[in-house]
Structures are given as C-alpha cells and as structure tokens.
C-alpha cells in the first residue's frame, strides 16, 4: 500500500517522511513556501493525474454507524453549544486565524449545528459550505 506522500497529496501531518520532528521545530512553513502571499496554503487540486478508476470506499462499519447515530440526537449538539469554554475556544481560534479564512471558500464537513460555519462566515469567508450527515 502506498502512502499519502507518494500519491502527491498531504493532509499536513505526513511531513518529514513520517518521522517525529525535534522539540522546538514543529516544521512550520512561511507563507513564501505556499506561493508568495499564503493564498494557496494547503489547497490541492480536486482532480488527480492518475486516470485509473478508484476503488469504492469501504462500507460503514457498525462503529461508524454508532458514531453517526450518536450525533443524530439534538441533546449532544445542545450540550456542546452550551459548553461555553469549548465554543468560545473554537471561536477564538477561528478569529485568531481569520487572515487565512477571509475571502476563501470554507467547507465544514460534518457540520452538526453549523456553529463553526457561522464563525467562519463571521471571520470573513467568501462562502461557507456546511455538509452534514443524514443518518435517517
């Protein structure tokens, strides 16, 4: 099985060949490493150079279904939003990084109530696409 790096894409965690970096060197890149102004930071093409058909994704396991069903009840979302420390920490983090969000299209996958989508819109995102999961 080939790794993500050999396929030409990365999720940002597969840097340095999978080896741990020394403490104090977290491998941060400057905005110049992304093409000048930082506007291309971790943006990858949705098309693949490989024209061979991809295998279908694996089916959902019982664990996967239990996970999605656990979020199908309103109570869990209410509990998370009422957790002011959590919600304000998410908001503060998004606002702290709004220079990366402003003017960009944001996709919130598994958006739940959409609270993070709202924060991204407040941070100046050009568009916000919120994708939830329908379990029923």
PDB file of C-alpha atoms in Angstrom:
ATOM      1  CA  UNK A   1       0.000   0.000   0.000  1.00  0.00           C
ATOM      2  CA  UNK A   2       1.395   3.381  -0.957  1.00  0.00           C
ATOM      3  CA  UNK A   3       1.495   6.275   1.495  1.00  0.00           C
ATOM      4  CA  UNK A   4      -0.185   9.627   1.062  1.00  0.00           C
ATOM      5  CA  UNK A   5       3.075  11.360   0.189  1.00  0.00           C
ATOM      6  CA  UNK A   6       3.702   9.016  -2.744  1.00  0.00           C
ATOM      7  CA  UNK A   7       0.271   9.910  -4.194  1.00  0.00           C
ATOM      8  CA  UNK A   8       1.154  13.607  -4.363  1.00  0.00           C
ATOM      9  CA  UNK A   9      -1.069  14.980  -1.607  1.00  0.00           C
ATOM     10  CA  UNK A  10      -0.838  15.509   2.120  1.00  0.00           C
ATOM     11  CA  UNK A  11      -3.139  16.362   4.968  1.00  0.00           C
ATOM     12  CA  UNK A  12      -0.371  18.312   6.673  1.00  0.00           C
ATOM     13  CA  UNK A  13       0.522  15.567   9.129  1.00  0.00           C
ATOM     14  CA  UNK A  14       2.699  13.491   6.824  1.00  0.00           C
ATOM     15  CA  UNK A  15       5.658  15.832   6.752  1.00  0.00           C
ATOM     16  CA  UNK A  16       9.306  14.890   7.171  1.00  0.00           C
ATOM     17  CA  UNK A  17       8.802  11.331   5.930  1.00  0.00           C
ATOM     18  CA  UNK A  18       6.621  10.403   8.885  1.00  0.00           C
ATOM     19  CA  UNK A  19       9.481  10.924  11.359  1.00  0.00           C
ATOM     20  CA  UNK A  20       8.953  12.934  14.501  1.00  0.00           C
ATOM     21  CA  UNK A  21      10.423  16.402  14.487  1.00  0.00           C
ATOM     22  CA  UNK A  22      12.681  17.543  17.294  1.00  0.00           C
ATOM     23  CA  UNK A  23      11.059  19.579  20.025  1.00  0.00           C
ATOM     24  CA  UNK A  24      11.131  23.249  19.184  1.00  0.00           C
ATOM     25  CA  UNK A  25      10.978  22.645  15.424  1.00  0.00           C
ATOM     26  CA  UNK A  26       7.379  21.998  14.515  1.00  0.00           C
ATOM     27  CA  UNK A  27       8.049  22.211  10.811  1.00  0.00           C
ATOM     28  CA  UNK A  28       6.082  25.389  10.236  1.00  0.00           C
ATOM     29  CA  UNK A  29       6.409  26.903   6.837  1.00  0.00           C
ATOM     30  CA  UNK A  30       6.495  30.537   5.947  1.00  0.00           C
ATOM     31  CA  UNK A  31       3.896  31.994   3.613  1.00  0.00           C
ATOM     32  CA  UNK A  32       6.543  32.008   0.864  1.00  0.00           C
ATOM     33  CA  UNK A  33       6.549  28.182   0.861  1.00  0.00           C
ATOM     34  CA  UNK A  34       2.941  28.288  -0.387  1.00  0.00           C
ATOM     35  CA  UNK A  35       3.472  30.517  -3.369  1.00  0.00           C
ATOM     36  CA  UNK A  36       4.062  34.026  -2.098  1.00  0.00           C
ATOM     37  CA  UNK A  37       1.143  35.550  -0.284  1.00  0.00           C
ATOM     38  CA  UNK A  38      -0.138  32.472   1.558  1.00  0.00           C
ATOM     39  CA  UNK A  39      -3.280  32.308  -0.578  1.00  0.00           C
ATOM     40  CA  UNK A  40      -2.505  28.767  -1.725  1.00  0.00           C
ATOM     41  CA  UNK A  41      -1.880  27.348   1.743  1.00  0.00           C
ATOM     42  CA  UNK A  42      -2.795  23.663   1.747  1.00  0.00           C
ATOM     43  CA  UNK A  43      -5.088  23.913  -1.239  1.00  0.00           C
ATOM     44  CA  UNK A  44      -4.916  20.920  -3.533  1.00  0.00           C
ATOM     45  CA  UNK A  45      -6.487  20.134  -6.857  1.00  0.00           C
ATOM     46  CA  UNK A  46      -9.624  18.036  -6.748  1.00  0.00           C
ATOM     47  CA  UNK A  47      -8.531  16.244  -9.906  1.00  0.00           C
ATOM     48  CA  UNK A  48      -5.972  13.504  -9.957  1.00  0.00           C
ATOM     49  CA  UNK A  49      -3.370  12.933 -12.664  1.00  0.00           C
ATOM     50  CA  UNK A  50      -3.992   9.208 -12.348  1.00  0.00           C
ATOM     51  CA  UNK A  51      -6.843   8.363 -14.734  1.00  0.00           C
ATOM     52  CA  UNK A  52      -7.329   4.816 -13.422  1.00  0.00           C
ATOM     53  CA  UNK A  53     -10.658   4.238 -11.655  1.00  0.00           C
ATOM     54  CA  UNK A  54     -10.586   4.432  -7.886  1.00  0.00           C
ATOM     55  CA  UNK A  55     -11.936   1.591  -5.795  1.00  0.00           C
ATOM     56  CA  UNK A  56     -15.189   2.329  -3.972  1.00  0.00           C
ATOM     57  CA  UNK A  57     -14.840   3.495  -0.370  1.00  0.00           C
ATOM     58  CA  UNK A  58     -15.125   0.790   2.273  1.00  0.00           C
ATOM     59  CA  UNK A  59     -18.611   0.273   3.706  1.00  0.00           C
ATOM     60  CA  UNK A  60     -19.514   1.839   7.031  1.00  0.00           C
ATOM     61  CA  UNK A  61     -18.801  -0.405   9.975  1.00  0.00           C
ATOM     62  CA  UNK A  62     -21.082  -0.809  12.983  1.00  0.00           C
ATOM     63  CA  UNK A  63     -18.732   1.553  14.828  1.00  0.00           C
ATOM     64  CA  UNK A  64     -19.122   4.162  12.069  1.00  0.00           C
ATOM     65  CA  UNK A  65     -22.898   3.905  12.193  1.00  0.00           C
ATOM     66  CA  UNK A  66     -22.937   4.170  16.001  1.00  0.00           C
ATOM     67  CA  UNK A  67     -20.757   7.284  15.765  1.00  0.00           C
ATOM     68  CA  UNK A  68     -23.057   8.987  13.268  1.00  0.00           C
ATOM     69  CA  UNK A  69     -26.190   7.971  15.181  1.00  0.00           C
ATOM     70  CA  UNK A  70     -24.746   9.412  18.404  1.00  0.00           C
ATOM     71  CA  UNK A  71     -24.797  12.825  16.724  1.00  0.00           C
ATOM     72  CA  UNK A  72     -28.326  12.413  15.364  1.00  0.00           C
ATOM     73  CA  UNK A  73     -29.848  13.441  18.687  1.00  0.00           C
ATOM     74  CA  UNK A  74     -30.335  17.133  19.470  1.00  0.00           C
ATOM     75  CA  UNK A  75     -29.089  16.709  23.034  1.00  0.00           C
ATOM     76  CA  UNK A  76     -25.449  16.182  22.077  1.00  0.00           C
ATOM     77  CA  UNK A  77     -25.427  19.358  19.995  1.00  0.00           C
ATOM     78  CA  UNK A  78     -27.151  21.310  22.754  1.00  0.00           C
ATOM     79  CA  UNK A  79     -24.568  20.063  25.254  1.00  0.00           C
ATOM     80  CA  UNK A  80     -21.657  21.096  23.021  1.00  0.00           C
ATOM     81  CA  UNK A  81     -23.025  24.582  22.297  1.00  0.00           C
ATOM     82  CA  UNK A  82     -23.829  25.186  25.969  1.00  0.00           C
ATOM     83  CA  UNK A  83     -20.205  24.355  26.785  1.00  0.00           C
ATOM     84  CA  UNK A  84     -19.093  27.999  26.641  1.00  0.00           C
ATOM     85  CA  UNK A  85     -15.411  27.210  27.147  1.00  0.00           C
ATOM     86  CA  UNK A  86     -15.389  24.866  24.156  1.00  0.00           C
ATOM     87  CA  UNK A  87     -17.483  27.116  21.922  1.00  0.00           C
ATOM     88  CA  UNK A  88     -15.558  30.294  22.763  1.00  0.00           C
ATOM     89  CA  UNK A  89     -12.244  28.465  22.262  1.00  0.00           C
ATOM     90  CA  UNK A  90     -13.328  27.380  18.774  1.00  0.00           C
ATOM     91  CA  UNK A  91     -14.489  30.914  18.007  1.00  0.00           C
ATOM     92  CA  UNK A  92     -11.273  32.470  19.312  1.00  0.00           C
ATOM     93  CA  UNK A  93      -9.139  30.056  17.269  1.00  0.00           C
ATOM     94  CA  UNK A  94     -11.054  30.828  14.081  1.00  0.00           C
ATOM     95  CA  UNK A  95     -10.874  34.574  14.686  1.00  0.00           C
ATOM     96  CA  UNK A  96      -7.174  34.336  15.531  1.00  0.00           C
ATOM     97  CA  UNK A  97      -6.604  32.757  12.103  1.00  0.00           C
ATOM     98  CA  UNK A  98      -9.130  34.821  10.153  1.00  0.00           C
ATOM     99  CA  UNK A  99      -6.381  36.077   7.823  1.00  0.00           C
ATOM    100  CA  UNK A 100      -6.291  32.514   6.429  1.00  0.00           C
ATOM    101  CA  UNK A 101     -10.099  32.351   6.177  1.00  0.00           C
ATOM    102  CA  UNK A 102     -11.089  35.796   4.886  1.00  0.00           C
ATOM    103  CA  UNK A 103     -12.038  35.690   1.211  1.00  0.00           C
ATOM    104  CA  UNK A 104     -11.761  31.897   0.983  1.00  0.00           C
ATOM    105  CA  UNK A 105     -14.362  29.177   0.490  1.00  0.00           C
ATOM    106  CA  UNK A 106     -14.699  27.085   3.655  1.00  0.00           C
ATOM    107  CA  UNK A 107     -16.138  23.564   3.681  1.00  0.00           C
ATOM    108  CA  UNK A 108     -17.347  22.372   7.094  1.00  0.00           C
ATOM    109  CA  UNK A 109     -17.678  18.597   6.775  1.00  0.00           C
ATOM    110  CA  UNK A 110     -19.833  17.045   9.489  1.00  0.00           C
ATOM    111  CA  UNK A 111     -21.080  20.492  10.493  1.00  0.00           C
ATOM    112  CA  UNK A 112     -23.649  19.431  13.096  1.00  0.00           C
ATOM    113  CA  UNK A 113     -25.379  22.643  14.159  1.00  0.00           C
ATOM    114  CA  UNK A 114     -23.182  24.704  11.857  1.00  0.00           C
ATOM    115  CA  UNK A 115     -21.695  26.800  14.657  1.00  0.00           C
ATOM    116  CA  UNK A 116     -18.172  26.553  13.208  1.00  0.00           C
ATOM    117  CA  UNK A 117     -19.573  27.516   9.813  1.00  0.00           C
ATOM    118  CA  UNK A 118     -21.110  30.614  11.386  1.00  0.00           C
ATOM    119  CA  UNK A 119     -17.790  31.531  12.988  1.00  0.00           C
ATOM    120  CA  UNK A 120     -16.029  31.136   9.621  1.00  0.00           C
ATOM    121  CA  UNK A 121     -18.610  33.414   7.994  1.00  0.00           C
ATOM    122  CA  UNK A 122     -18.014  35.968  10.755  1.00  0.00           C
ATOM    123  CA  UNK A 123     -14.264  35.661  10.084  1.00  0.00           C
ATOM    124  CA  UNK A 124     -14.883  36.833   6.525  1.00  0.00           C
ATOM    125  CA  UNK A 125     -15.088  33.641   4.478  1.00  0.00           C
ATOM    126  CA  UNK A 126     -16.208  34.319   0.910  1.00  0.00           C
ATOM    127  CA  UNK A 127     -18.556  31.313   1.072  1.00  0.00           C
ATOM    128  CA  UNK A 128     -19.209  28.592   3.625  1.00  0.00           C
ATOM    129  CA  UNK A 129     -20.457  25.155   2.607  1.00  0.00           C
ATOM    130  CA  UNK A 130     -21.797  23.122   5.517  1.00  0.00           C
ATOM    131  CA  UNK A 131     -22.125  19.388   4.963  1.00  0.00           C
ATOM    132  CA  UNK A 132     -23.964  17.292   7.493  1.00  0.00           C
ATOM    133  CA  UNK A 133     -24.663  13.586   7.683  1.00  0.00           C
ATOM    134  CA  UNK A 134     -28.165  12.229   7.211  1.00  0.00           C
ATOM    135  CA  UNK A 135     -28.493   9.012   9.214  1.00  0.00           C
ATOM    136  CA  UNK A 136     -32.144   8.519   8.833  1.00  0.00           C
TER     137      UNK A 136
END
